[in-house]
Coordinates of C-alpha atoms and ligand atoms in Angstrom, one line a residue:
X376 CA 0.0 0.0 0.0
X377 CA 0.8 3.6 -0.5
X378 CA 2.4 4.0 3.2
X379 CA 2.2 8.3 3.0
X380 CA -0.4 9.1 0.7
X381 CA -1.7 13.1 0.9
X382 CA -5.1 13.9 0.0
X383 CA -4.2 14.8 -3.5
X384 CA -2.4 11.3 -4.1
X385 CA -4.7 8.1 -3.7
X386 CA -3.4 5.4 -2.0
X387 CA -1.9 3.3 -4.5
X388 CA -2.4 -0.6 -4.3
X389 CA 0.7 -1.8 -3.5
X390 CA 3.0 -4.5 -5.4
X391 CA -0.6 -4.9 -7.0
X392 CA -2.9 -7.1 -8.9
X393 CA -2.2 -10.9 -9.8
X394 CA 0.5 -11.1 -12.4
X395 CA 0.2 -8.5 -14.8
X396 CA 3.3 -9.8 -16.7
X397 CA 4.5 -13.0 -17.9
X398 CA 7.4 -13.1 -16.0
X399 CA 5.2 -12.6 -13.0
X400 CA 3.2 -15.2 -14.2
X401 CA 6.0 -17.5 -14.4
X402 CA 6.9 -16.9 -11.1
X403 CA 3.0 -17.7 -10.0
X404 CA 3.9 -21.1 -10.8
X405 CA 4.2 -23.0 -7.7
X406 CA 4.4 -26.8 -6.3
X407 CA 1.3 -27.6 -4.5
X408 CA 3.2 -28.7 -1.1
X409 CA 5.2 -25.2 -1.1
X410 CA 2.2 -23.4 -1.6
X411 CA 0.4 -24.9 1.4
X412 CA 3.1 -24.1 3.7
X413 CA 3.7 -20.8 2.9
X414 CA -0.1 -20.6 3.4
X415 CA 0.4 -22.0 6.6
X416 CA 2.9 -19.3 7.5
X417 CA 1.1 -16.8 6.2
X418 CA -1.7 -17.6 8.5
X419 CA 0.4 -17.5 11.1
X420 CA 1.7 -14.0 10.1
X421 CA -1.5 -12.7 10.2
X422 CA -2.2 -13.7 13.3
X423 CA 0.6 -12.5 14.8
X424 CA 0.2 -9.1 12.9
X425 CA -3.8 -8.5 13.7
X426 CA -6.0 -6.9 11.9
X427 CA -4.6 -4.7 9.0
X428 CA -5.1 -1.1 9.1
X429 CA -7.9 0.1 7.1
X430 CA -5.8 1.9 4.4
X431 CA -4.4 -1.1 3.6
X432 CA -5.3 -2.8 0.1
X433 CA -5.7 -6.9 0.1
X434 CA -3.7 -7.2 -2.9
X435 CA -3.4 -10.4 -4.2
X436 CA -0.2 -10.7 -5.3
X437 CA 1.5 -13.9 -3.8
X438 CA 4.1 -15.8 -5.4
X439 CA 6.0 -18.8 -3.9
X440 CA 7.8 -20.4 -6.6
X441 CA 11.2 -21.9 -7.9
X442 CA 12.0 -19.4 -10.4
X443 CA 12.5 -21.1 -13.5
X444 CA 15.9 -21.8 -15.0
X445 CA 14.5 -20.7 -19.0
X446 CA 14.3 -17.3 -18.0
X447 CA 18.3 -16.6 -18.1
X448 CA 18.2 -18.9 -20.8
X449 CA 16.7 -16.7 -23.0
X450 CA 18.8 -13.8 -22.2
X451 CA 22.5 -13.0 -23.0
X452 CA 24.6 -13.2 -19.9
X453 CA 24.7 -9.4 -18.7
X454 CA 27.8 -8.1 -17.2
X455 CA 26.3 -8.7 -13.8
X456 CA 26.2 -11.9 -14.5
X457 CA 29.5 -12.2 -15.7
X458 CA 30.6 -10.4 -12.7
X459 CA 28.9 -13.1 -10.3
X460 CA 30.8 -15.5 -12.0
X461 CA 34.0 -14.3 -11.9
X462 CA 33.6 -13.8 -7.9
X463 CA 32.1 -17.3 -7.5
X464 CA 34.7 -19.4 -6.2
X465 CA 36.8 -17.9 -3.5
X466 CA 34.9 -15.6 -1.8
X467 CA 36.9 -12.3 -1.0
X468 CA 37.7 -11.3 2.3
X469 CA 35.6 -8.0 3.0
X470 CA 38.0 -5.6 2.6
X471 CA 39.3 -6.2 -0.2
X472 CA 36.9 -4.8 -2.3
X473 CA 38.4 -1.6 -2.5
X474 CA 41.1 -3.4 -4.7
X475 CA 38.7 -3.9 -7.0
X476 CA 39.7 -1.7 -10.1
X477 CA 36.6 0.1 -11.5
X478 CA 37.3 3.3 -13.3
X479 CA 36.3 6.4 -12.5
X480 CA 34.6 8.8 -14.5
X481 CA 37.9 11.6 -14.2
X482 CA 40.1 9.2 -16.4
X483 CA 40.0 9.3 -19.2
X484 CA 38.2 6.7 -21.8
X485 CA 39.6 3.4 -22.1
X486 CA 43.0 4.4 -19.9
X487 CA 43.5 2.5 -16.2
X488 CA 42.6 3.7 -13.7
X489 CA 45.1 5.3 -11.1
X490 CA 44.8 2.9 -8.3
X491 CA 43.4 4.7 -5.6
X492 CA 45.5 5.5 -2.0
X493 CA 45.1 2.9 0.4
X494 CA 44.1 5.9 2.8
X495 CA 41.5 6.9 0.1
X496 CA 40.4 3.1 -0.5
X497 CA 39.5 2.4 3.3
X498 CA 38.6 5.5 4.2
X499 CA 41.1 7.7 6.6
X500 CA 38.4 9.2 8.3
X501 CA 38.0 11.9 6.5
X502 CA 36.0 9.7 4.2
X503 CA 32.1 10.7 5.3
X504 CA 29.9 8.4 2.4
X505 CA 26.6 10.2 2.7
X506 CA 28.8 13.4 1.8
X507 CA 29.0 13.7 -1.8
X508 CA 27.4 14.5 -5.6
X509 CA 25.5 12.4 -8.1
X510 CA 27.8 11.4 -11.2
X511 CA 26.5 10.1 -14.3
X512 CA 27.8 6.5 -14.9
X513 CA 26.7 5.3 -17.8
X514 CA 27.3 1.4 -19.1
X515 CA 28.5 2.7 -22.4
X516 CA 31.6 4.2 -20.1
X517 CA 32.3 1.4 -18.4
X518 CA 29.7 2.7 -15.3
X519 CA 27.9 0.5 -12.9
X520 CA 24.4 1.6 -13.0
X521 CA 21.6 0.4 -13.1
X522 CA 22.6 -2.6 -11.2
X523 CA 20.1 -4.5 -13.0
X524 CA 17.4 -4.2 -15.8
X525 CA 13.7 -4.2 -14.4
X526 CA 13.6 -6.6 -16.6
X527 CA 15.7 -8.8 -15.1
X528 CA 13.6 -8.7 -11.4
X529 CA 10.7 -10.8 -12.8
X530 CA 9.5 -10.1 -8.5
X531 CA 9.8 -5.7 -8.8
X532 CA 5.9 -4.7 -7.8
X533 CA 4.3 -2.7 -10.6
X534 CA 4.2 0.3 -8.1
X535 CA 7.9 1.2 -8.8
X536 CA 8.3 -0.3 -11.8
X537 CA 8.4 2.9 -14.0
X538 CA 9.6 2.2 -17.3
X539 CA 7.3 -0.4 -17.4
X540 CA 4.8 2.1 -16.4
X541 CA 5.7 3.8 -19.4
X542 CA 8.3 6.7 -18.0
X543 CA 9.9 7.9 -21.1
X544 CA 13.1 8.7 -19.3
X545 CA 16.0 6.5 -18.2
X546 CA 18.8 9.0 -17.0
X547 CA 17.6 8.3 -13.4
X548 CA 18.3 4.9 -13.5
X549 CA 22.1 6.4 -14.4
X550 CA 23.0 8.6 -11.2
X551 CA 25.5 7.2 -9.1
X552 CA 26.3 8.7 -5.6
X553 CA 29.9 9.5 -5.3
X554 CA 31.3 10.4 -1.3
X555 CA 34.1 12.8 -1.4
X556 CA 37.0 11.5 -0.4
X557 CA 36.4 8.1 -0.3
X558 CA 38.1 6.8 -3.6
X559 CA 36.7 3.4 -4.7
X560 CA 34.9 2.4 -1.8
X561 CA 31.5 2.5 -2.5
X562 CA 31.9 1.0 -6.3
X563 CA 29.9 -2.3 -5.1
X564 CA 27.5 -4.4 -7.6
X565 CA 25.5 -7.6 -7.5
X566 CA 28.3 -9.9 -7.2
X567 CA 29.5 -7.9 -3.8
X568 CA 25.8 -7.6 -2.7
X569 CA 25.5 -11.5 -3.4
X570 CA 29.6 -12.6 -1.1
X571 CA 27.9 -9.7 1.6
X572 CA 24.1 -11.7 1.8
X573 CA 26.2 -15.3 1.6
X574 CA 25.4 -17.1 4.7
X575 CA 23.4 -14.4 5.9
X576 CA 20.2 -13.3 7.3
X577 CA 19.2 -9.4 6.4
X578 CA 15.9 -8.4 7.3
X579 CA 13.6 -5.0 6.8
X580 CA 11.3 -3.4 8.9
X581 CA 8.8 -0.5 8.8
X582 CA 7.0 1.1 6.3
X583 CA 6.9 0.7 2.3
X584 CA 10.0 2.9 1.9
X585 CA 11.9 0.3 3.6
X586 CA 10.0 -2.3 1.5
X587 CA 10.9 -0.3 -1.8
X588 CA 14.3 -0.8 -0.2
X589 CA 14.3 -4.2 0.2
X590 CA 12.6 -4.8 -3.2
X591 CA 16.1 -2.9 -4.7
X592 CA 18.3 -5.3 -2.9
X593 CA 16.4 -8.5 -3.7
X594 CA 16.3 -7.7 -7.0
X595 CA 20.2 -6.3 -7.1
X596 CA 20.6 -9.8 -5.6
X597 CA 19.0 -11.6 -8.2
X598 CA 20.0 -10.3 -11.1
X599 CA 23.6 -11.3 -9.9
X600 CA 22.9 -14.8 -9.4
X601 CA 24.7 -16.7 -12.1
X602 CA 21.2 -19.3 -11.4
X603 CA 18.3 -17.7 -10.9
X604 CA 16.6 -20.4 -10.5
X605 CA 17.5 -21.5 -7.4
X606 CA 15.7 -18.6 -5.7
X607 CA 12.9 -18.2 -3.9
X608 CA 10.2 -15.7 -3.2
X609 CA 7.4 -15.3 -0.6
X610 CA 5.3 -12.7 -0.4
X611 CA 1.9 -12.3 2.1
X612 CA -1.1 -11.2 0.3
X613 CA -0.8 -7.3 1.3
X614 CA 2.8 -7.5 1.2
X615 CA 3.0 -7.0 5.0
X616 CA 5.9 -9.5 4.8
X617 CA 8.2 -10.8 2.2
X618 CA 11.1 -12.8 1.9
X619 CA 14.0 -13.3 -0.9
X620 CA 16.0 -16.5 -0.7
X621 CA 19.5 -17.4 -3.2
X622 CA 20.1 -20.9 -1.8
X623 CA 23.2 -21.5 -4.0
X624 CA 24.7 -18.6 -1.1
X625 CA 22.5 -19.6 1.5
X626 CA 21.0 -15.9 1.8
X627 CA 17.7 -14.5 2.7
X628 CA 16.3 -11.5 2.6
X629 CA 13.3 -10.0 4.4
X630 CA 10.6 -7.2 4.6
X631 CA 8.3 -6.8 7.8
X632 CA 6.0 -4.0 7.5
X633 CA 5.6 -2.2 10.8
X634 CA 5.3 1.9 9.9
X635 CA 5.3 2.9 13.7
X636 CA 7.7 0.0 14.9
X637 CA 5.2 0.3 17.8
X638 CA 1.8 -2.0 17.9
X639 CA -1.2 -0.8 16.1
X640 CA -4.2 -2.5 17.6
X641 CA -7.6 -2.7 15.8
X642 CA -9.9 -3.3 18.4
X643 CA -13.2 -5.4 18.4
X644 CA -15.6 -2.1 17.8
X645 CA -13.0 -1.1 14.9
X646 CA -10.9 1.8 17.2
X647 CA -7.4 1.6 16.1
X648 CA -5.2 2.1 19.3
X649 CA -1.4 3.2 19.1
X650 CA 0.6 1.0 21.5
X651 CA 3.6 3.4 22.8
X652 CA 4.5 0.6 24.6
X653 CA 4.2 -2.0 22.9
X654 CA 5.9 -4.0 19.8
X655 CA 4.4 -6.1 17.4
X656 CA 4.8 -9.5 18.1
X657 CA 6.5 -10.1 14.8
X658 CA 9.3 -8.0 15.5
X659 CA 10.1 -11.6 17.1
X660 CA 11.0 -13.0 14.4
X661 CA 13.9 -10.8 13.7
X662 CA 15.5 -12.0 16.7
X663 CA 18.6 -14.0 15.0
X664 CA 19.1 -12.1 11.9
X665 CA 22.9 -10.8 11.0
X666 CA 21.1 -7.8 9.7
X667 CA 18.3 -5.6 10.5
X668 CA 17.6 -2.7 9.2
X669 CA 14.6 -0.3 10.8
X670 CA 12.7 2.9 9.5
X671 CA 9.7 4.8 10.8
X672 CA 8.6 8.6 10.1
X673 CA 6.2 9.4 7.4
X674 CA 3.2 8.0 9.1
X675 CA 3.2 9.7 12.0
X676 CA 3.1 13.1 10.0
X677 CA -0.2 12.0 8.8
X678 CA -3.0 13.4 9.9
X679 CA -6.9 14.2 8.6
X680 CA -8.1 11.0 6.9
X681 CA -5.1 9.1 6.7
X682 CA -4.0 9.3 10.1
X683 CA -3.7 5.6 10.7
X684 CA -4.3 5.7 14.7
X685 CA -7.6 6.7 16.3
X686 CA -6.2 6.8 20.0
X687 CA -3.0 6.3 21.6
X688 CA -2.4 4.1 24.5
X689 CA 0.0 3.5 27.5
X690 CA -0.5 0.7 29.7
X691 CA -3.5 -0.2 28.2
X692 CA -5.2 3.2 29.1
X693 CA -6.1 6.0 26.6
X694 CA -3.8 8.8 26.5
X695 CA -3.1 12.3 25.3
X696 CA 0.1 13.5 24.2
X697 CA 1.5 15.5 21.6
X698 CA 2.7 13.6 18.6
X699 CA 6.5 14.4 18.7
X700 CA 6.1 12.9 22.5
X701 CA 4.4 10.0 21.2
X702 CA 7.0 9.5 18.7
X703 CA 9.8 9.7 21.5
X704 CA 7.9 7.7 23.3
X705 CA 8.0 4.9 20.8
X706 CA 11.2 4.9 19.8
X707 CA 12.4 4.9 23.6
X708 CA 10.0 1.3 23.3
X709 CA 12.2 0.0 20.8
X710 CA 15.6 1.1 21.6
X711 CA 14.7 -0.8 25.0
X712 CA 13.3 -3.9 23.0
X713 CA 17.1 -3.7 21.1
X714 CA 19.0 -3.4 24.2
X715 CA 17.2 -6.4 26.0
X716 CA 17.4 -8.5 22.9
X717 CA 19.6 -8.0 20.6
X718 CA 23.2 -9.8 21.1
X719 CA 25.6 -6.9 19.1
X720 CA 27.9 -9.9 18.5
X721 CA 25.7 -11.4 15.9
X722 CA 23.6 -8.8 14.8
X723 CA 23.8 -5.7 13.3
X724 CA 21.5 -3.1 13.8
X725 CA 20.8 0.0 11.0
X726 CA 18.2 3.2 12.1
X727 CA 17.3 4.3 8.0
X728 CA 17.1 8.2 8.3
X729 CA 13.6 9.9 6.6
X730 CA 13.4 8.9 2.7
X731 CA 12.0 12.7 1.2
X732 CA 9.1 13.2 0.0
X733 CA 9.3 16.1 -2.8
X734 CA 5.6 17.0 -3.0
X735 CA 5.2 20.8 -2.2
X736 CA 7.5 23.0 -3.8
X737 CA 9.8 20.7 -5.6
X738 CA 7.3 19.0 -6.6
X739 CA 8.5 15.6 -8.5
X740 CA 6.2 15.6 -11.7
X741 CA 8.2 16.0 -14.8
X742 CA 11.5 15.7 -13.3
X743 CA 14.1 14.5 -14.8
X744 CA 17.8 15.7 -13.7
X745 CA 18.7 15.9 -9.7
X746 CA 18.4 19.0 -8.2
X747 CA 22.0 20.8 -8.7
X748 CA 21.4 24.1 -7.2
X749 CA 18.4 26.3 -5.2
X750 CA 17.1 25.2 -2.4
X751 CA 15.3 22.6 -1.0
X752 CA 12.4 22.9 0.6
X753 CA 12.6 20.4 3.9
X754 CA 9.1 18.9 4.6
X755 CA 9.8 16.5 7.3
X756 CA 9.5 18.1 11.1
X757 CA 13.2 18.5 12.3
X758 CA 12.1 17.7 15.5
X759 CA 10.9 14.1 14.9
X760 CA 14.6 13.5 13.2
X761 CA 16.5 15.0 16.3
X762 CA 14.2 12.6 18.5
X763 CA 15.4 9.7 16.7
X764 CA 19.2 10.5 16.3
X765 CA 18.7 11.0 20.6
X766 CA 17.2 7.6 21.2
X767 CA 20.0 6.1 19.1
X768 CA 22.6 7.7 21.0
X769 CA 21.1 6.5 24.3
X770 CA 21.0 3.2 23.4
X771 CA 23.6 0.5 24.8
X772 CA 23.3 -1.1 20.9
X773 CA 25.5 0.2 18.8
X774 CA 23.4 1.2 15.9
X775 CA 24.4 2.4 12.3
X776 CA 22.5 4.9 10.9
X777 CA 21.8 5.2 7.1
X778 CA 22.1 8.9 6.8
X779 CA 20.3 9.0 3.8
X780 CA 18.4 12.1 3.7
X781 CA 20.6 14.5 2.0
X782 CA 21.7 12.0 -0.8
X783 CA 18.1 11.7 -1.5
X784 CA 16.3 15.0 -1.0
X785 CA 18.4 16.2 -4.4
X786 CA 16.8 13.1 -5.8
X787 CA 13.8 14.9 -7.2
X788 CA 13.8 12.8 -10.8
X789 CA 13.6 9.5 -8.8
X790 CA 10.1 9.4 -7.8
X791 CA 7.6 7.1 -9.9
X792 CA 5.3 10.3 -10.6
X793 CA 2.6 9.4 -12.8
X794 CA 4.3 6.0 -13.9
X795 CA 3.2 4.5 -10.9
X796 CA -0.7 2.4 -10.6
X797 CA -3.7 3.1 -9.7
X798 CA -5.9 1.9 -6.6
X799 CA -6.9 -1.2 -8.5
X800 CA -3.5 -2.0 -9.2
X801 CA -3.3 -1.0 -12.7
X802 CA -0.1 1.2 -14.3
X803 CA -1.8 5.0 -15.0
X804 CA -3.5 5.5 -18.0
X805 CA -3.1 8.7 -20.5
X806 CA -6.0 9.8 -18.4
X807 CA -5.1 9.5 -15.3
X808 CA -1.0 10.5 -15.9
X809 CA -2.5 13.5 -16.8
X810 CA -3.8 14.7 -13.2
X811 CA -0.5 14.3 -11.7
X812 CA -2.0 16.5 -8.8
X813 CA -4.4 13.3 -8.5
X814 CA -2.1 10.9 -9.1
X815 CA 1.5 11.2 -8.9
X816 CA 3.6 9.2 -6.2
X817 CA 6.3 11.7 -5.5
X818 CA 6.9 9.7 -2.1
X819 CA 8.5 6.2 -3.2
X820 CA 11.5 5.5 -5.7
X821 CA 11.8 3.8 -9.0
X822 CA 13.4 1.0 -9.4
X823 CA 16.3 0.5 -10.5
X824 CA 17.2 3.4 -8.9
X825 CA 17.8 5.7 -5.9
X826 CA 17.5 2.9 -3.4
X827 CA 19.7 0.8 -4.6
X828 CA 22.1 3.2 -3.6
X829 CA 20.7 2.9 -0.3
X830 CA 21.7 -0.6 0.0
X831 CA 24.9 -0.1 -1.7
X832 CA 25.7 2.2 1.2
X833 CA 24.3 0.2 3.6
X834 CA 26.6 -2.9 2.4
X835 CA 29.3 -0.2 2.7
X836 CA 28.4 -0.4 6.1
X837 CA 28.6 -4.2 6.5
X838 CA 31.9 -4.5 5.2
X839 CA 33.4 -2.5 8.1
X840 CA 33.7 -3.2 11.3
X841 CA 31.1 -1.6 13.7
X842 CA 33.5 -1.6 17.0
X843 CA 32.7 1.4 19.5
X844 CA 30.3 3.2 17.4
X845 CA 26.9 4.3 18.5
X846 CA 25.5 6.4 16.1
X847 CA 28.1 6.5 12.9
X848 CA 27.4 7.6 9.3
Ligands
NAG1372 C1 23.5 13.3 8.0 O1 24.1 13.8 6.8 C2 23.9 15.2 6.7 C3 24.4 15.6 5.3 O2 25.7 15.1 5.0 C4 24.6 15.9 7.8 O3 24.4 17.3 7.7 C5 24.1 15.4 9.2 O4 24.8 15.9 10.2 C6 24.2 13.9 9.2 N1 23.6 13.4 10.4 C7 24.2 12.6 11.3 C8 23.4 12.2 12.5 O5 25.3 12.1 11.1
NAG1373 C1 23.0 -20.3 6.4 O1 22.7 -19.0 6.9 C2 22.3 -18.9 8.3 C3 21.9 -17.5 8.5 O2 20.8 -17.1 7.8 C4 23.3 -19.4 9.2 O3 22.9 -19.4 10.5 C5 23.7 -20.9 8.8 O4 24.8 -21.3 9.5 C6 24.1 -20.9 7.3 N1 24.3 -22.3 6.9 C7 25.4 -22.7 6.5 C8 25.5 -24.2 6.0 O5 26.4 -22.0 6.4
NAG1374 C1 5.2 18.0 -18.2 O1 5.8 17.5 -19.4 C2 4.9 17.4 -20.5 C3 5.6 16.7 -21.6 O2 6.9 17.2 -21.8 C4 4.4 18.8 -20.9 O3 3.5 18.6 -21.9 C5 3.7 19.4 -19.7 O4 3.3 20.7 -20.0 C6 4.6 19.4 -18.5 N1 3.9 19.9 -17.3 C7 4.4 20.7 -16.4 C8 3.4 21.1 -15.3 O5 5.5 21.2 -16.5
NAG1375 C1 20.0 26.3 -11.4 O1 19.5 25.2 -12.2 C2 18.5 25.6 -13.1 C3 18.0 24.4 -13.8 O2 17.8 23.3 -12.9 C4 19.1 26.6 -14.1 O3 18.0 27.1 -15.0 C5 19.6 27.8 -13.3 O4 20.3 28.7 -14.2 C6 20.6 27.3 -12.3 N1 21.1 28.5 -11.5 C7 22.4 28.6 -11.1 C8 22.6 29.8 -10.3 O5 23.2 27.9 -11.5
NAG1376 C1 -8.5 5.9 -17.6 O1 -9.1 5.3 -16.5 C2 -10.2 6.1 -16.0 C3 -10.6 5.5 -14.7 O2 -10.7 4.1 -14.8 C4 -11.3 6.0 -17.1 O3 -12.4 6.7 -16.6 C5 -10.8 6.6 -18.4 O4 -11.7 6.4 -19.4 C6 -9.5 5.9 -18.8 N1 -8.9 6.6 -19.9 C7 -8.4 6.0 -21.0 C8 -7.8 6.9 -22.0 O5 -8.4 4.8 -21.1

């Protein structure tokens, strides 16, 4: 579902209607026995979850499948796949990815590039990655991006999917981030992504941006499997949870959708109730994960119609508070939850910082180059951001935090806009593209695109170690 829709912007199904494409269809395919189970499971989900909010569409889609070996067949090897294959058999050690030699975009065509300085390579703490400027990196010079073709993500949700959508454009797909100061380092791909995930556990929670981020890595994942078919994909019927397996590296990779972290309760007469004190019983199942990676802002902006809460409550009485307490309030729930049950030996912890929305004055809709100069107008309350950063800080977990924010707000071309679907599931018609004040989604991300630079960073992240650090970059 559309986790932030305004007035002007109908909630958009989610990752949709039943298989629109073939590929999808393909991937409908499932054996009888691992359909029941994941039936099962999802029952179980859904019990454990409750009753959905209301603004939450029962979309249908729900594959479970063994992807099927023909589709790769039928394509030329890309260079992530040749990539994958040349990093298959012994795996790298972490840090030696900086030695990989990708070109930058100063040398000139076709010449080597200067191998970076060690300092510059690991970062000599003057290296700050979510301090930097979009470059072009085109494949035709050797670039990067995209990391993959939609194409080649049979799974990507029709919501994000904008050239299939019919966006015209493609030079969005082409932006890479590039930190000052920080030669090579962030220069990661699919066949990283895949040595990163390999005997590993990386799970997302909170709202849809988070899911449009996890979306990006499973399909970055994917499309750098040199066999895609043995993959799996599960997916609950509203997308509240979803999971990404590669079994030939023994990865997995999930999305639990929990927009306030804390418990919302829909009670027998149909109140919804807040739960400041209270975490969904999912949250759980993360217990064990290497990886877990947590947002939560844009739905506690909401208000009018789509705020989702009709009360809040602290031990199980009403209460009245101002929101930006609430908020606090929550977050000091789940920074406790961490501290009792996390072990920071085996898992790592990541805080995402507030995906922009650019709906106001930079308004997304016919956008097509990030913003260079001028300003940016900041939409999200300052004061729920410094509430967060605080609560991180107090914790006794260290926790990373995706400073994302900045990188993003500049992002302005990245948004679906009018190639997004409709409530019913269905990519925009001429119509309908037409009332972008109606219709455009200037809240999520297309992909391929800005968030897979969010899990590029975040695999960054992973690849260093994490010792003293409570709140770092
Ligand atoms: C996040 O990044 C922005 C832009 O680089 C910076 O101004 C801000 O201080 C960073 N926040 C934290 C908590 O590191
Ligand atoms: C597979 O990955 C899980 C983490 O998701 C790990 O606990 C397990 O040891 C791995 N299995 C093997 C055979 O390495
Ligand atoms: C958006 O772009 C279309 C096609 O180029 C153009 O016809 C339209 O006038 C533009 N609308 C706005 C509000 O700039
Ligand atoms: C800022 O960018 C716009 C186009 O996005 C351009 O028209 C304008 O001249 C630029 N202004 C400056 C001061 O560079
Ligand atoms: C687009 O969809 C709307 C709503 O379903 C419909 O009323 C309209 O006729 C459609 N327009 C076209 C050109 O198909």
């Amino acid at each position: 579902m559309d986790d932030h829709s305004t007035p002007t912007q109908p909630a958009a199904a989610s990752s949709s209607s039943p298989s629109p494409s073939p590929s999808a269809r393909r991937l409908a395919t499932s054996s009888l026995c691992a359909a029941l189970a994941c039936c099962a499971f999802v029952l179980l989900l859904a019990a454990a979850v409750g009753r959905r909010p209301p603004l939450q569409p029962r979309a249908a889609w729900h594959h479970f499948s063994n992807l099927q070996a023909q589709q790769q067949q039928q394509k030329p090897l890309s260079r992530h796949d040749d990539a994958a294959a040349a990093h298959q058999a012994p795996s790298p050690a972490p840090d030696v990815v900086g030695g990989w030699s990708f070109q930058e975009e100063e040398a000139g065509a076709g010449a080597p590039a200067p191998a970076p300085s060690p300092a510059e390579e690991e970062g000599d703490g003057e290296c700050d990655v979510y301090d930097g400027e979009w470059v072009v990196d085109d494949a035709a010079a050797a670039g990067y991006y995209p990391l993959y073709d939609a194409a080649e993500c049979p799974f990507l949700s029709d919501q994000v999917a904008c050239r299939r959508n019919g966006r015209p454009d493609s030079g969005y797909e082409r932006w890479r981030w590039r930190p000052r100061g920080c030669g090579a380092r962030t220069r990661l791909g699919g066949a990283e992504a895949l040595e990163a995930c390999r005997d590993k556990r990386l799970v997302f929670v909170g709202d849809s941006l988070n899911r449009n981020m996890w979306e990006s890595l499973a399909c970055i994942l994917y499309a750098a499997l040199p066999d895609r078919s043995r993959t799996r994909i599960i997916d609950d019927d509203a997308s509240q949870y979803r999971i990404f397996r590669a079994m030939d590296y023994n990865c997995s990779v999930e999305f639990f959708w929990s927009p306030f972290l804390v418990k919302l309760e829909t009670k027998l007469d149909q109140t919804r109730a807040l739960k400041l004190d209270q975490l969904p019983n999912m949250l759980q199942r993360t217990l064990g994960a290497d990886v877990i990676v947590f947002n939560t802002g844009h739905w506690w902006t909401h208000t009018g119609k789509l705020k989702a809460w009709d009360h809040l409550e602290r031990d199980g009485k009403m209460v009245e508070m101002a929101g930006e307490e609430a908020f606090n309030r929550a977050l000091r729930t789940w920074a406790r939850w961490i501290d009792q049950n996390v072990d920071p030996s085996t898992t790592r912890i990541f805080f995402r910082s507030v995906s922009p929305e650019h709906k106001s004055v930079n308004w997304c809709y016919n956008q097509t180059h990030p913003i260079s100069n001028g300003t940016i107008a900041p939409w999200f309350p300052k004061g729920l951001v410094t509430i967060v950063e605080r609560n991180i800080r107090s914790m006794r977990t260290p926790v990373s935090y995706l400073n994302i924010t900045h990188l993003s707000e500049i992002r302005i071309d990245a948004h679906p806009s009018v190639y997004t679907i409709n409530r019913e599931g269905k990519p925009l018609n001429i119509t309908q593209r037409q009332q972008p004040l109606t219709y455009a989604d200037c809240s999520h991300w297309c992909l391929p695109g800005l968030p897979d630079t969010w899990n590029v960073l975040l695999l960054d992240s992973l690849m260093r170690t994490t010792s003293n650090v409570h709140l770092q970059g």
